């Protein structure tokens, strides 16, 4: 019990979600280097039975999706897509490569057992996940233990240190297994090899030369004995197969041919993008009954058990490595042999860069090879492995072979083309019936986000089926289950979807946090200020009062969308389409710029969640609307475009009062119950863009601020009821206020125009509006457009908040300062807060310390005491400290009844914060990092299951910094002149009105303070 209590009072960090797969940013203009140079690709497991009885295997069979990234491997159910658990490497090492391996399990030796029983024992075993990590280790997890680890982090079962002769500092960057879906085939191969074979590519340093080198290697994973001694750690010796060598363009043909016999030869500047392995058993084995080819059964060295092929694919060519598997009785195992392929494009109009390979797939029967290119072309090599085997057999038998008999010359190449952009995903479909596993169908995908099916056995030159608009991002990877026929698609918007293999119906979809850009966007021509004005800023995150889920907006991976996200299930549970987005691919990636996607740049929601306001920006080629910009393509071509800004008002409607949705939704879509009640394009004029948005707590009033218009506007909600009782909501602009004299140009200064700022806010009772102009904060009675007071700061204010409803003090943060100020008081005055005012310089963290985000806790729990959280980036953004600050103590808050401080250290930057729970003395914060992760920062909030990472402490001084003189008396400053215009309903002309002094409807402390200030 004491241990649980201690864990609750210790600040912990929980990884919630992040990019499902690495390298989500596709569409780079540098097409010479493939962007899929990683083996961190998703894997689908075969059906796994939870019971050993054969009668229960089908009913209890479970399949899992292994979705790796550099930090962990997410295990999802292949039946519904929900997260099952997380595989985390030992020592928090980075993951570089992942594959699936079959390990047979042999029971107790029984000499009296008959042959059938022995055969069944040999076929029994387990599937394990093997990952190559940055510390030169192979780490192993058992898939059989996954179902019992619901929503937990699972540590590796075994860790092997890799060693290799002639190489030190081994780093495994690619991994592949020849049998990732067939247990019987894998078991047979295990017995012949004496272990589970793995093939990979390592980077390292030569022990003698001390130069960096790469080499294709193999190793054997030993059997796991859970009844034996401790096997958690060990070592594995890697067998060097063939080294890689980059050839110079001046290398002669004879020298090149000599080097290709014993090296994987790459062209200058080329790199290996992937490894694929396939095993073909010999015709003498029972496993070859369903195969169409024959492997030579016997030679002088023993009985052949089949051929193992390893495809080593680079961007400008590929190599097929063959290793003949001999029986265990054979005294000699032959070394592998190589065949190099270049396969230049047949069309002359494609450049060498465009003809580079971008994806690869091997047919399930190890017969054909499919290759995708950056140009969008695909090539299918029929019987390429059979041709390679015949060519190498002829060479080994001493026969004379010439270039005309080379597999590249005799292999039939089927070339097809539909994609306009690089082919990023390829997979062979599994056919049903007795032809299951043949090479008749192929699926492909790319930046167009269209799943394309090809029937290779008939009418192969054109696609047979399309599934369009699979996701808002391009297709990254596709998987096809050879057992169920299901198709699983991964998109760059961080979504995974499952389709039926026969009718292509979408069975389920899971959407993660879509915080990664879908593609690089075009460069904007202009100075730094113009480019800064169009920045989209960080991901916006706030708590929905109705559902209790965080609301995410301004998501780069979900253009024009607002997502409701459930941290417990790590998935999106609701969506709202603010700005429709029809994904259109570039006409020519080499010339045309990538058009920036729509963005929900601001969102505000009322205290009860019934009213929501959004501001979105949309790029259009119609230059007669919106603010004009010029996009510059990769080769300098300029494209004039405009950005149209719109403000939209939504009203929540329950199931009873909601109008029927006439739009067609696919299975898996999650539309939320919000209706668009008002909308206005260009709310601040054609050139005006919205830089800040706020809504009053009661949801009746809103304010928008524009730098270009140099004014803020007040919006009011009008609710009417028809005679039948139908509620109608409409929003309108009441008036706009130009920047008062004396504050001119402060709003548009470059130093204060960073995106993601909170420059306008309402008081807790909604009666006072604060508007920030650079280094000044103005307080307004928005009911009568009256300027009440102004405060000043030494630095440009970036975030502004009213805190608790009891005292309504202001929380102001600049780039390097945090300050608490009285709206109508001043330092040394007791009429309002008085000496409670304070400010702290963050120089204790270093000169480069910067405030990245700040969030008050509201009026519950610690929020009632004036607590708030602030994130500070240090070491030039390499690390971020998130702190819970106690206003009354003027420092970092302590955990109740302990000396432990409420703070967390996070690698990298934090762009956004949100309070998820604030109960009693505990709090849980949600943090969005700059590398697109969502983290839970928890202290004092009990959770049934916590995925805790090692929390680090930081030395933060409680010494109070000198109090800055921020703010001045109202009497010492003349009232600023301002221009006020109103738009009365029914008239189109602005009218001037008298702005004589009138008391606004303020809270008690506001009125008391204001009276004491004005009348002594």
mmCIF file of N, CA and C in Angstrom, residues 140 157-160 222-234:
data_model
loop_
_atom_site.group_PDB
_atom_site.id
_atom_site.type_symbol
_atom_site.label_atom_id
_atom_site.label_comp_id
_atom_site.label_asym_id
_atom_site.label_seq_id
_atom_site.Cartn_x
_atom_site.Cartn_y
_atom_site.Cartn_z
ATOM 1 N N UNK A 140 13.864 -9.304 -27.680
ATOM 2 C CA UNK A 140 12.830 -10.265 -28.071
ATOM 3 C C UNK A 140 11.618 -10.168 -27.144
ATOM 4 N N UNK A 157 11.701 -10.046 -23.317
ATOM 5 C CA UNK A 157 11.955 -11.291 -22.600
ATOM 6 C C UNK A 157 13.438 -11.636 -22.611
ATOM 7 N N UNK A 158 14.078 -11.433 -23.756
ATOM 8 C CA UNK A 158 15.509 -11.718 -23.871
ATOM 9 C C UNK A 158 16.183 -10.557 -24.602
ATOM 10 N N UNK A 159 17.435 -10.325 -24.243
ATOM 11 C CA UNK A 159 18.253 -9.298 -24.880
ATOM 12 C C UNK A 159 19.574 -9.944 -25.280
ATOM 13 N N UNK A 160 19.897 -9.884 -26.581
ATOM 14 C CA UNK A 160 21.131 -10.462 -27.106
ATOM 15 C C UNK A 160 22.063 -9.342 -27.556
ATOM 16 N N UNK A 222 18.246 -18.622 -30.887
ATOM 17 C CA UNK A 222 18.084 -19.933 -30.243
ATOM 18 C C UNK A 222 16.692 -20.125 -29.661
ATOM 19 N N UNK A 223 16.353 -21.355 -29.398
ATOM 20 C CA UNK A 223 15.089 -21.718 -28.799
ATOM 21 C C UNK A 223 15.022 -21.211 -27.360
ATOM 22 N N UNK A 224 13.828 -20.810 -26.916
ATOM 23 C CA UNK A 224 13.656 -20.337 -25.544
ATOM 24 C C UNK A 224 13.127 -21.476 -24.690
ATOM 25 N N UNK A 225 13.775 -21.700 -23.555
ATOM 26 C CA UNK A 225 13.376 -22.747 -22.631
ATOM 27 C C UNK A 225 12.944 -22.085 -21.335
ATOM 28 N N UNK A 226 11.631 -22.005 -21.120
ATOM 29 C CA UNK A 226 11.142 -21.334 -19.923
ATOM 30 C C UNK A 226 11.392 -22.124 -18.656
ATOM 31 N N UNK A 227 11.822 -23.399 -18.785
ATOM 32 C CA UNK A 227 12.113 -24.207 -17.608
ATOM 33 C C UNK A 227 13.612 -24.277 -17.319
ATOM 34 N N UNK A 228 14.398 -23.647 -18.187
ATOM 35 C CA UNK A 228 15.837 -23.709 -18.007
ATOM 36 C C UNK A 228 16.356 -22.581 -17.140
ATOM 37 N N UNK A 229 17.670 -22.349 -17.232
ATOM 38 C CA UNK A 229 18.299 -21.286 -16.462
ATOM 39 C C UNK A 229 17.906 -19.932 -17.015
ATOM 40 N N UNK A 230 18.346 -18.905 -16.316
ATOM 41 C CA UNK A 230 18.031 -17.526 -16.714
ATOM 42 C C UNK A 230 18.564 -17.257 -18.116
ATOM 43 N N UNK A 231 17.675 -16.889 -19.036
ATOM 44 C CA UNK A 231 18.054 -16.625 -20.422
ATOM 45 C C UNK A 231 17.758 -15.179 -20.825
ATOM 46 N N UNK A 232 17.648 -14.303 -19.865
ATOM 47 C CA UNK A 232 17.268 -12.921 -20.187
ATOM 48 C C UNK A 232 18.337 -12.190 -20.973
ATOM 49 N N UNK A 233 19.586 -12.598 -20.846
ATOM 50 C CA UNK A 233 20.669 -11.932 -21.558
ATOM 51 C C UNK A 233 21.578 -12.972 -22.182
ATOM 52 N N UNK A 234 22.191 -12.585 -23.282
ATOM 53 C CA UNK A 234 23.104 -13.472 -23.991
ATOM 54 C C UNK A 234 23.775 -12.717 -25.111
#
